[in-house]
Amino acid sequence: MIRLITDSQRYEAKLEGGLRSHYLFSFADYYDPENMEFGPLRVFNDDYIGPRSGFPSHPHSEMEIVTIVLSGELTHKDNIGNETTVTPGQVQRMTTGTGVTHSETNETDEEIHLLQLWFLPNKRGLAPSYEVMDTGFLKAKDELIPLVTGQKVLEDVAYINSNSTVYYGSVTQGEEVPFRTFKLRRTLIYVLTGSVLVNNVEADEQDQIRLDDQEVVGIKGTADATFILVDVPAVEANY
């Protein structure tokens, strides 16, 4: 099954204080029982943080949180001793486990554009942990670059406690980037820029395609395009 969800079908959050966001799944004040999750992927938010604003300190537990910075500089602080600045091309991974308190803010005069994804973990009761990795993904061309994974076949990638992998993809017009998977897994593609043809279904900027029961996902550029590909099991084991 292949399902196209267009830009206009995303939920536009009503936020204040320099924050703008679209939610791909039920989150905060948006609730749709038919759009709660995608395998273990529970949250996928497309966020903009204005100058001198952000998300103040707040708690989380039992979640794997991935933050992908596309532009701007994000300041992270938490109660387990981490204080970092995450820049474009870097990926932040946080295991909230038994509980962590953190803030994500913009301390500059330039807007930040980031993506935040939350995964249900495959193990509960883990100690909180944190990692930032520079993958240089923004330099990709006609390829998929893994950003985080719980599949140990991939090396030099930030590890999450979920049998899932997040890729950043780039494809030029007329070229194709294939992705091989299994029918027991699911694939979500979110178009950041440009447009693509995914198994003969066209998706434009900010559209998403959700695929089930596929073994090969062909991603062809109908214009120069960048996108996020999320590969997940249909159900996360051991949760």
PDB file of C-alpha atoms in Angstrom:
ATOM      1  CA  MET A   1       0.000   0.000   0.000  1.00  0.00           C
ATOM      2  CA  ILE A   2       1.205   3.512  -0.847  1.00  0.00           C
ATOM      3  CA  ARG A   3      -0.431   6.550   0.711  1.00  0.00           C
ATOM      4  CA  LEU A   4       0.235  10.164  -0.267  1.00  0.00           C
ATOM      5  CA  ILE A   5      -0.355  12.846   2.376  1.00  0.00           C
ATOM      6  CA  THR A   6      -0.046  16.343   0.947  1.00  0.00           C
ATOM      7  CA  ASP A   7       1.391  19.493   2.472  1.00  0.00           C
ATOM      8  CA  SER A   8      -2.111  20.884   3.077  1.00  0.00           C
ATOM      9  CA  GLN A   9      -3.048  17.784   5.107  1.00  0.00           C
ATOM     10  CA  ARG A  10      -0.316  18.359   7.689  1.00  0.00           C
ATOM     11  CA  TYR A  11      -1.413  19.852  10.994  1.00  0.00           C
ATOM     12  CA  GLU A  12      -0.265  23.443  11.470  1.00  0.00           C
ATOM     13  CA  ALA A  13       0.363  24.049  15.156  1.00  0.00           C
ATOM     14  CA  LYS A  14      -0.839  27.235  16.821  1.00  0.00           C
ATOM     15  CA  LEU A  15       2.249  28.317  18.723  1.00  0.00           C
ATOM     16  CA  GLU A  16       3.491  31.589  20.169  1.00  0.00           C
ATOM     17  CA  GLY A  17       6.820  33.222  20.901  1.00  0.00           C
ATOM     18  CA  GLY A  18       8.604  32.784  17.586  1.00  0.00           C
ATOM     19  CA  LEU A  19       7.740  29.094  17.134  1.00  0.00           C
ATOM     20  CA  ARG A  20       6.211  27.561  14.000  1.00  0.00           C
ATOM     21  CA  SER A  21       5.558  23.871  13.490  1.00  0.00           C
ATOM     22  CA  HIS A  22       3.744  21.264  11.434  1.00  0.00           C
ATOM     23  CA  TYR A  23       2.933  17.880  12.981  1.00  0.00           C
ATOM     24  CA  LEU A  24       2.894  14.755  10.827  1.00  0.00           C
ATOM     25  CA  PHE A  25       1.310  12.707  13.665  1.00  0.00           C
ATOM     26  CA  SER A  26      -0.958  13.423  16.618  1.00  0.00           C
ATOM     27  CA  PHE A  27       0.930  15.643  19.051  1.00  0.00           C
ATOM     28  CA  ALA A  28       0.116  18.240  21.737  1.00  0.00           C
ATOM     29  CA  ASP A  29      -3.237  19.862  20.835  1.00  0.00           C
ATOM     30  CA  TYR A  30      -3.597  17.805  17.631  1.00  0.00           C
ATOM     31  CA  TYR A  31      -5.367  14.475  18.092  1.00  0.00           C
ATOM     32  CA  ASP A  32      -6.437  12.132  15.324  1.00  0.00           C
ATOM     33  CA  PRO A  33      -6.961   8.485  16.361  1.00  0.00           C
ATOM     34  CA  GLU A  34      -6.263   7.460  12.748  1.00  0.00           C
ATOM     35  CA  ASN A  35      -2.898   9.244  12.746  1.00  0.00           C
ATOM     36  CA  MET A  36      -1.158   8.290  15.969  1.00  0.00           C
ATOM     37  CA  GLU A  37       2.061   6.605  14.869  1.00  0.00           C
ATOM     38  CA  PHE A  38       3.894   4.720  12.133  1.00  0.00           C
ATOM     39  CA  GLY A  39       5.373   1.576  13.620  1.00  0.00           C
ATOM     40  CA  PRO A  40       7.517   2.850  16.532  1.00  0.00           C
ATOM     41  CA  LEU A  41       7.681   6.360  15.007  1.00  0.00           C
ATOM     42  CA  ARG A  42       5.430   8.327  17.333  1.00  0.00           C
ATOM     43  CA  VAL A  43       6.257  11.967  16.523  1.00  0.00           C
ATOM     44  CA  PHE A  44       7.555  13.764  13.421  1.00  0.00           C
ATOM     45  CA  ASN A  45       7.509  17.555  13.705  1.00  0.00           C
ATOM     46  CA  ASP A  46       8.815  20.108  11.201  1.00  0.00           C
ATOM     47  CA  ASP A  47       9.860  23.031  13.432  1.00  0.00           C
ATOM     48  CA  TYR A  48      11.024  26.605  13.022  1.00  0.00           C
ATOM     49  CA  ILE A  49      12.439  28.394  16.066  1.00  0.00           C
ATOM     50  CA  GLY A  50      12.676  32.173  15.837  1.00  0.00           C
ATOM     51  CA  PRO A  51      15.513  34.260  17.283  1.00  0.00           C
ATOM     52  CA  ARG A  52      15.864  34.205  21.076  1.00  0.00           C
ATOM     53  CA  SER A  53      13.062  31.698  21.539  1.00  0.00           C
ATOM     54  CA  GLY A  54      12.575  27.962  21.834  1.00  0.00           C
ATOM     55  CA  PHE A  55      11.395  25.178  24.091  1.00  0.00           C
ATOM     56  CA  PRO A  56      12.231  25.814  27.774  1.00  0.00           C
ATOM     57  CA  SER A  57      13.240  23.064  30.170  1.00  0.00           C
ATOM     58  CA  HIS A  58      10.730  20.193  30.259  1.00  0.00           C
ATOM     59  CA  PRO A  59      10.801  16.458  31.137  1.00  0.00           C
ATOM     60  CA  HIS A  60      10.598  13.314  29.011  1.00  0.00           C
ATOM     61  CA  SER A  61      10.842   9.590  29.641  1.00  0.00           C
ATOM     62  CA  GLU A  62      10.774   6.308  27.684  1.00  0.00           C
ATOM     63  CA  MET A  63      11.374   7.848  24.263  1.00  0.00           C
ATOM     64  CA  GLU A  64      14.174   8.024  21.693  1.00  0.00           C
ATOM     65  CA  ILE A  65      14.297  11.640  20.465  1.00  0.00           C
ATOM     66  CA  VAL A  66      16.138  12.560  17.262  1.00  0.00           C
ATOM     67  CA  THR A  67      16.743  16.177  16.222  1.00  0.00           C
ATOM     68  CA  ILE A  68      17.986  16.994  12.706  1.00  0.00           C
ATOM     69  CA  VAL A  69      19.230  20.572  12.263  1.00  0.00           C
ATOM     70  CA  LEU A  70      18.758  21.856   8.702  1.00  0.00           C
ATOM     71  CA  SER A  71      19.670  25.516   9.310  1.00  0.00           C
ATOM     72  CA  GLY A  72      20.559  27.728  12.264  1.00  0.00           C
ATOM     73  CA  GLU A  73      22.203  26.844  15.581  1.00  0.00           C
ATOM     74  CA  LEU A  74      20.327  24.961  18.315  1.00  0.00           C
ATOM     75  CA  THR A  75      21.392  25.154  21.965  1.00  0.00           C
ATOM     76  CA  HIS A  76      20.710  22.026  24.001  1.00  0.00           C
ATOM     77  CA  LYS A  77      20.914  21.829  27.810  1.00  0.00           C
ATOM     78  CA  ASP A  78      19.890  18.946  30.065  1.00  0.00           C
ATOM     79  CA  ASN A  79      20.072  17.746  33.658  1.00  0.00           C
ATOM     80  CA  ILE A  80      22.570  14.977  32.904  1.00  0.00           C
ATOM     81  CA  GLY A  81      25.393  17.427  32.240  1.00  0.00           C
ATOM     82  CA  ASN A  82      25.161  18.190  28.520  1.00  0.00           C
ATOM     83  CA  GLU A  83      25.279  21.678  27.030  1.00  0.00           C
ATOM     84  CA  THR A  84      25.912  21.760  23.285  1.00  0.00           C
ATOM     85  CA  THR A  85      25.316  23.789  20.143  1.00  0.00           C
ATOM     86  CA  VAL A  86      23.983  21.694  17.265  1.00  0.00           C
ATOM     87  CA  THR A  87      24.676  23.096  13.799  1.00  0.00           C
ATOM     88  CA  PRO A  88      23.472  22.281  10.254  1.00  0.00           C
ATOM     89  CA  GLY A  89      24.570  18.833   9.149  1.00  0.00           C
ATOM     90  CA  GLN A  90      24.581  17.526  12.714  1.00  0.00           C
ATOM     91  CA  VAL A  91      22.150  15.094  14.328  1.00  0.00           C
ATOM     92  CA  GLN A  92      21.257  15.000  18.015  1.00  0.00           C
ATOM     93  CA  ARG A  93      20.113  11.767  19.663  1.00  0.00           C
ATOM     94  CA  MET A  94      18.696  11.526  23.176  1.00  0.00           C
ATOM     95  CA  THR A  95      17.567   8.426  25.063  1.00  0.00           C
ATOM     96  CA  THR A  96      15.199   9.755  27.704  1.00  0.00           C
ATOM     97  CA  GLY A  97      14.832   6.352  29.401  1.00  0.00           C
ATOM     98  CA  THR A  98      13.990   6.648  33.095  1.00  0.00           C
ATOM     99  CA  GLY A  99      13.707  10.416  32.783  1.00  0.00           C
ATOM    100  CA  VAL A 100      15.547  13.516  31.608  1.00  0.00           C
ATOM    101  CA  THR A 101      14.845  17.246  31.654  1.00  0.00           C
ATOM    102  CA  HIS A 102      16.090  19.352  28.753  1.00  0.00           C
ATOM    103  CA  SER A 103      15.674  22.593  26.800  1.00  0.00           C
ATOM    104  CA  GLU A 104      16.117  23.317  23.093  1.00  0.00           C
ATOM    105  CA  THR A 105      16.546  27.019  22.323  1.00  0.00           C
ATOM    106  CA  ASN A 106      17.738  29.524  19.754  1.00  0.00           C
ATOM    107  CA  GLU A 107      20.299  31.874  21.300  1.00  0.00           C
ATOM    108  CA  THR A 108      21.042  33.646  17.988  1.00  0.00           C
ATOM    109  CA  ASP A 109      19.398  36.253  15.768  1.00  0.00           C
ATOM    110  CA  GLU A 110      18.765  33.759  12.924  1.00  0.00           C
ATOM    111  CA  GLU A 111      15.800  31.396  12.633  1.00  0.00           C
ATOM    112  CA  ILE A 112      16.404  27.650  13.099  1.00  0.00           C
ATOM    113  CA  HIS A 113      14.821  24.988  10.911  1.00  0.00           C
ATOM    114  CA  LEU A 114      14.879  21.503  12.369  1.00  0.00           C
ATOM    115  CA  LEU A 115      13.061  18.192  12.331  1.00  0.00           C
ATOM    116  CA  GLN A 116      12.297  16.271  15.490  1.00  0.00           C
ATOM    117  CA  LEU A 117      11.353  12.589  15.497  1.00  0.00           C
ATOM    118  CA  TRP A 118      10.387  10.491  18.517  1.00  0.00           C
ATOM    119  CA  PHE A 119      10.560   6.700  18.541  1.00  0.00           C
ATOM    120  CA  LEU A 120       9.143   4.268  21.067  1.00  0.00           C
ATOM    121  CA  PRO A 121      12.165   2.365  22.426  1.00  0.00           C
ATOM    122  CA  ASN A 122      12.626  -1.384  22.165  1.00  0.00           C
ATOM    123  CA  LYS A 123      13.775  -1.453  25.807  1.00  0.00           C
ATOM    124  CA  ARG A 124      12.280   0.298  28.809  1.00  0.00           C
ATOM    125  CA  GLY A 125      14.047   1.559  31.919  1.00  0.00           C
ATOM    126  CA  LEU A 126      17.251   2.629  30.166  1.00  0.00           C
ATOM    127  CA  ALA A 127      19.605   5.199  31.673  1.00  0.00           C
ATOM    128  CA  PRO A 128      19.290   8.579  29.920  1.00  0.00           C
ATOM    129  CA  SER A 129      22.034   9.294  27.378  1.00  0.00           C
ATOM    130  CA  TYR A 130      22.888  11.899  24.772  1.00  0.00           C
ATOM    131  CA  GLU A 131      24.934  12.141  21.577  1.00  0.00           C
ATOM    132  CA  VAL A 132      25.618  14.594  18.742  1.00  0.00           C
ATOM    133  CA  MET A 133      27.106  13.331  15.481  1.00  0.00           C
ATOM    134  CA  ASP A 134      28.276  15.334  12.478  1.00  0.00           C
ATOM    135  CA  THR A 135      27.336  13.321   9.380  1.00  0.00           C
ATOM    136  CA  GLY A 136      27.715  16.146   6.867  1.00  0.00           C
ATOM    137  CA  PHE A 137      24.416  15.006   5.395  1.00  0.00           C
ATOM    138  CA  LEU A 138      23.686  18.333   3.715  1.00  0.00           C
ATOM    139  CA  LYS A 139      26.440  17.513   1.192  1.00  0.00           C
ATOM    140  CA  ALA A 140      24.566  14.434  -0.068  1.00  0.00           C
ATOM    141  CA  LYS A 141      24.035  14.035  -3.805  1.00  0.00           C
ATOM    142  CA  ASP A 142      22.019  11.191  -5.354  1.00  0.00           C
ATOM    143  CA  GLU A 143      22.362   9.089  -2.214  1.00  0.00           C
ATOM    144  CA  LEU A 144      20.894   8.182   1.141  1.00  0.00           C
ATOM    145  CA  ILE A 145      22.949   9.055   4.228  1.00  0.00           C
ATOM    146  CA  PRO A 146      22.010   7.260   7.477  1.00  0.00           C
ATOM    147  CA  LEU A 147      21.607   9.675  10.385  1.00  0.00           C
ATOM    148  CA  VAL A 148      20.538   7.431  13.276  1.00  0.00           C
ATOM    149  CA  THR A 149      19.879   3.720  13.513  1.00  0.00           C
ATOM    150  CA  GLY A 150      19.143   0.826  15.813  1.00  0.00           C
ATOM    151  CA  GLN A 151      20.132  -1.656  13.110  1.00  0.00           C
ATOM    152  CA  LYS A 152      23.678  -2.704  13.893  1.00  0.00           C
ATOM    153  CA  VAL A 153      24.565  -3.435  10.279  1.00  0.00           C
ATOM    154  CA  LEU A 154      25.305   0.292   9.885  1.00  0.00           C
ATOM    155  CA  GLU A 155      28.488   1.751  11.370  1.00  0.00           C
ATOM    156  CA  ASP A 156      29.510   5.302  12.338  1.00  0.00           C
ATOM    157  CA  VAL A 157      25.886   6.286  12.859  1.00  0.00           C
ATOM    158  CA  ALA A 158      24.270   7.585  16.052  1.00  0.00           C
ATOM    159  CA  TYR A 159      22.549   4.692  17.830  1.00  0.00           C
ATOM    160  CA  ILE A 160      18.906   4.680  18.936  1.00  0.00           C
ATOM    161  CA  ASN A 161      17.127   1.981  20.896  1.00  0.00           C
ATOM    162  CA  SER A 162      14.665   1.215  18.112  1.00  0.00           C
ATOM    163  CA  ASN A 163      14.885  -1.167  15.183  1.00  0.00           C
ATOM    164  CA  SER A 164      14.605   1.849  12.897  1.00  0.00           C
ATOM    165  CA  THR A 165      16.840   3.970  10.664  1.00  0.00           C
ATOM    166  CA  VAL A 166      16.501   7.589   9.557  1.00  0.00           C
ATOM    167  CA  TYR A 167      18.152   8.679   6.309  1.00  0.00           C
ATOM    168  CA  TYR A 168      18.677  12.043   4.640  1.00  0.00           C
ATOM    169  CA  GLY A 169      18.322  11.751   0.886  1.00  0.00           C
ATOM    170  CA  SER A 170      19.187  13.866  -2.122  1.00  0.00           C
ATOM    171  CA  VAL A 171      18.314  13.193  -5.748  1.00  0.00           C
ATOM    172  CA  THR A 172      18.828  15.344  -8.840  1.00  0.00           C
ATOM    173  CA  GLN A 173      16.208  15.714 -11.532  1.00  0.00           C
ATOM    174  CA  GLY A 174      15.973  12.595 -13.690  1.00  0.00           C
ATOM    175  CA  GLU A 175      18.100  10.460 -11.357  1.00  0.00           C
ATOM    176  CA  GLU A 176      16.854   7.688  -9.064  1.00  0.00           C
ATOM    177  CA  VAL A 177      17.876   6.570  -5.585  1.00  0.00           C
ATOM    178  CA  PRO A 178      16.620   3.034  -4.794  1.00  0.00           C
ATOM    179  CA  PHE A 179      15.943   1.799  -1.279  1.00  0.00           C
ATOM    180  CA  ARG A 180      15.596  -1.914  -0.531  1.00  0.00           C
ATOM    181  CA  THR A 181      13.510  -3.047   2.411  1.00  0.00           C
ATOM    182  CA  PHE A 182      11.277  -5.950   3.482  1.00  0.00           C
ATOM    183  CA  LYS A 183       7.533  -6.437   3.328  1.00  0.00           C
ATOM    184  CA  LEU A 184       7.437  -6.691   7.129  1.00  0.00           C
ATOM    185  CA  ARG A 185       8.792  -3.143   7.396  1.00  0.00           C
ATOM    186  CA  ARG A 186       7.333   0.276   6.644  1.00  0.00           C
ATOM    187  CA  THR A 187       8.805   3.332   4.924  1.00  0.00           C
ATOM    188  CA  LEU A 188       7.956   7.019   5.300  1.00  0.00           C
ATOM    189  CA  ILE A 189       9.357   9.658   2.945  1.00  0.00           C
ATOM    190  CA  TYR A 190       9.005  13.358   3.762  1.00  0.00           C
ATOM    191  CA  VAL A 191       9.991  15.740   0.963  1.00  0.00           C
ATOM    192  CA  LEU A 192      11.981  18.738   2.161  1.00  0.00           C
ATOM    193  CA  THR A 193      12.648  20.467  -1.167  1.00  0.00           C
ATOM    194  CA  GLY A 194      11.794  19.781  -4.787  1.00  0.00           C
ATOM    195  CA  SER A 195       9.655  16.873  -5.922  1.00  0.00           C
ATOM    196  CA  VAL A 196      10.043  13.118  -6.320  1.00  0.00           C
ATOM    197  CA  LEU A 197       8.304  10.137  -7.859  1.00  0.00           C
ATOM    198  CA  VAL A 198       8.099   7.304  -5.327  1.00  0.00           C
ATOM    199  CA  ASN A 199       7.012   3.989  -6.861  1.00  0.00           C
ATOM    200  CA  ASN A 200       5.081   6.025  -9.459  1.00  0.00           C
ATOM    201  CA  VAL A 201       3.419   8.319  -6.904  1.00  0.00           C
ATOM    202  CA  GLU A 202       4.488  11.975  -7.147  1.00  0.00           C
ATOM    203  CA  ALA A 203       5.206  13.987  -4.007  1.00  0.00           C
ATOM    204  CA  ASP A 204       6.029  17.688  -3.834  1.00  0.00           C
ATOM    205  CA  GLU A 205       7.683  19.810  -1.161  1.00  0.00           C
ATOM    206  CA  GLN A 206       6.375  19.018   2.352  1.00  0.00           C
ATOM    207  CA  ASP A 207       4.310  16.095   1.064  1.00  0.00           C
ATOM    208  CA  GLN A 208       4.845  12.692   2.625  1.00  0.00           C
ATOM    209  CA  ILE A 209       4.447   9.163   1.337  1.00  0.00           C
ATOM    210  CA  ARG A 210       3.835   6.191   3.637  1.00  0.00           C
ATOM    211  CA  LEU A 211       4.547   2.738   2.223  1.00  0.00           C
ATOM    212  CA  ASP A 212       3.655  -0.745   3.456  1.00  0.00           C
ATOM    213  CA  ASP A 213       4.312  -4.197   1.975  1.00  0.00           C
ATOM    214  CA  GLN A 214       7.096  -3.003  -0.347  1.00  0.00           C
ATOM    215  CA  GLU A 215      10.470  -4.603  -1.067  1.00  0.00           C
ATOM    216  CA  VAL A 216      11.923  -1.873  -3.267  1.00  0.00           C
ATOM    217  CA  VAL A 217      11.239   1.847  -2.949  1.00  0.00           C
ATOM    218  CA  GLY A 218      12.324   3.777  -6.019  1.00  0.00           C
ATOM    219  CA  ILE A 219      12.814   7.529  -5.477  1.00  0.00           C
ATOM    220  CA  LYS A 220      13.214   9.490  -8.715  1.00  0.00           C
ATOM    221  CA  GLY A 221      13.765  13.233  -8.867  1.00  0.00           C
ATOM    222  CA  THR A 222      11.151  15.040 -10.936  1.00  0.00           C
ATOM    223  CA  ALA A 223      13.055  18.139  -9.800  1.00  0.00           C
ATOM    224  CA  ASP A 224      16.207  18.419  -7.711  1.00  0.00           C
ATOM    225  CA  ALA A 225      15.013  17.220  -4.321  1.00  0.00           C
ATOM    226  CA  THR A 226      15.968  16.501  -0.722  1.00  0.00           C
ATOM    227  CA  PHE A 227      13.991  14.316   1.644  1.00  0.00           C
ATOM    228  CA  ILE A 228      13.947  12.301   4.863  1.00  0.00           C
ATOM    229  CA  LEU A 229      13.392   8.543   4.665  1.00  0.00           C
ATOM    230  CA  VAL A 230      12.370   6.656   7.817  1.00  0.00           C
ATOM    231  CA  ASP A 231      12.594   2.855   7.803  1.00  0.00           C
ATOM    232  CA  VAL A 232      10.732   1.171  10.671  1.00  0.00           C
ATOM    233  CA  PRO A 233       9.361  -2.235  11.688  1.00  0.00           C
ATOM    234  CA  ALA A 234       5.596  -2.586  11.546  1.00  0.00           C
ATOM    235  CA  VAL A 235       5.660  -3.113  15.331  1.00  0.00           C
ATOM    236  CA  GLU A 236       8.593  -2.484  17.671  1.00  0.00           C
ATOM    237  CA  ALA A 237       9.557  -5.636  19.529  1.00  0.00           C
ATOM    238  CA  ASN A 238       9.887  -5.772  23.323  1.00  0.00           C
ATOM    239  CA  TYR A 239       8.120  -2.502  24.035  1.00  0.00           C
TER     240      TYR A 239
END
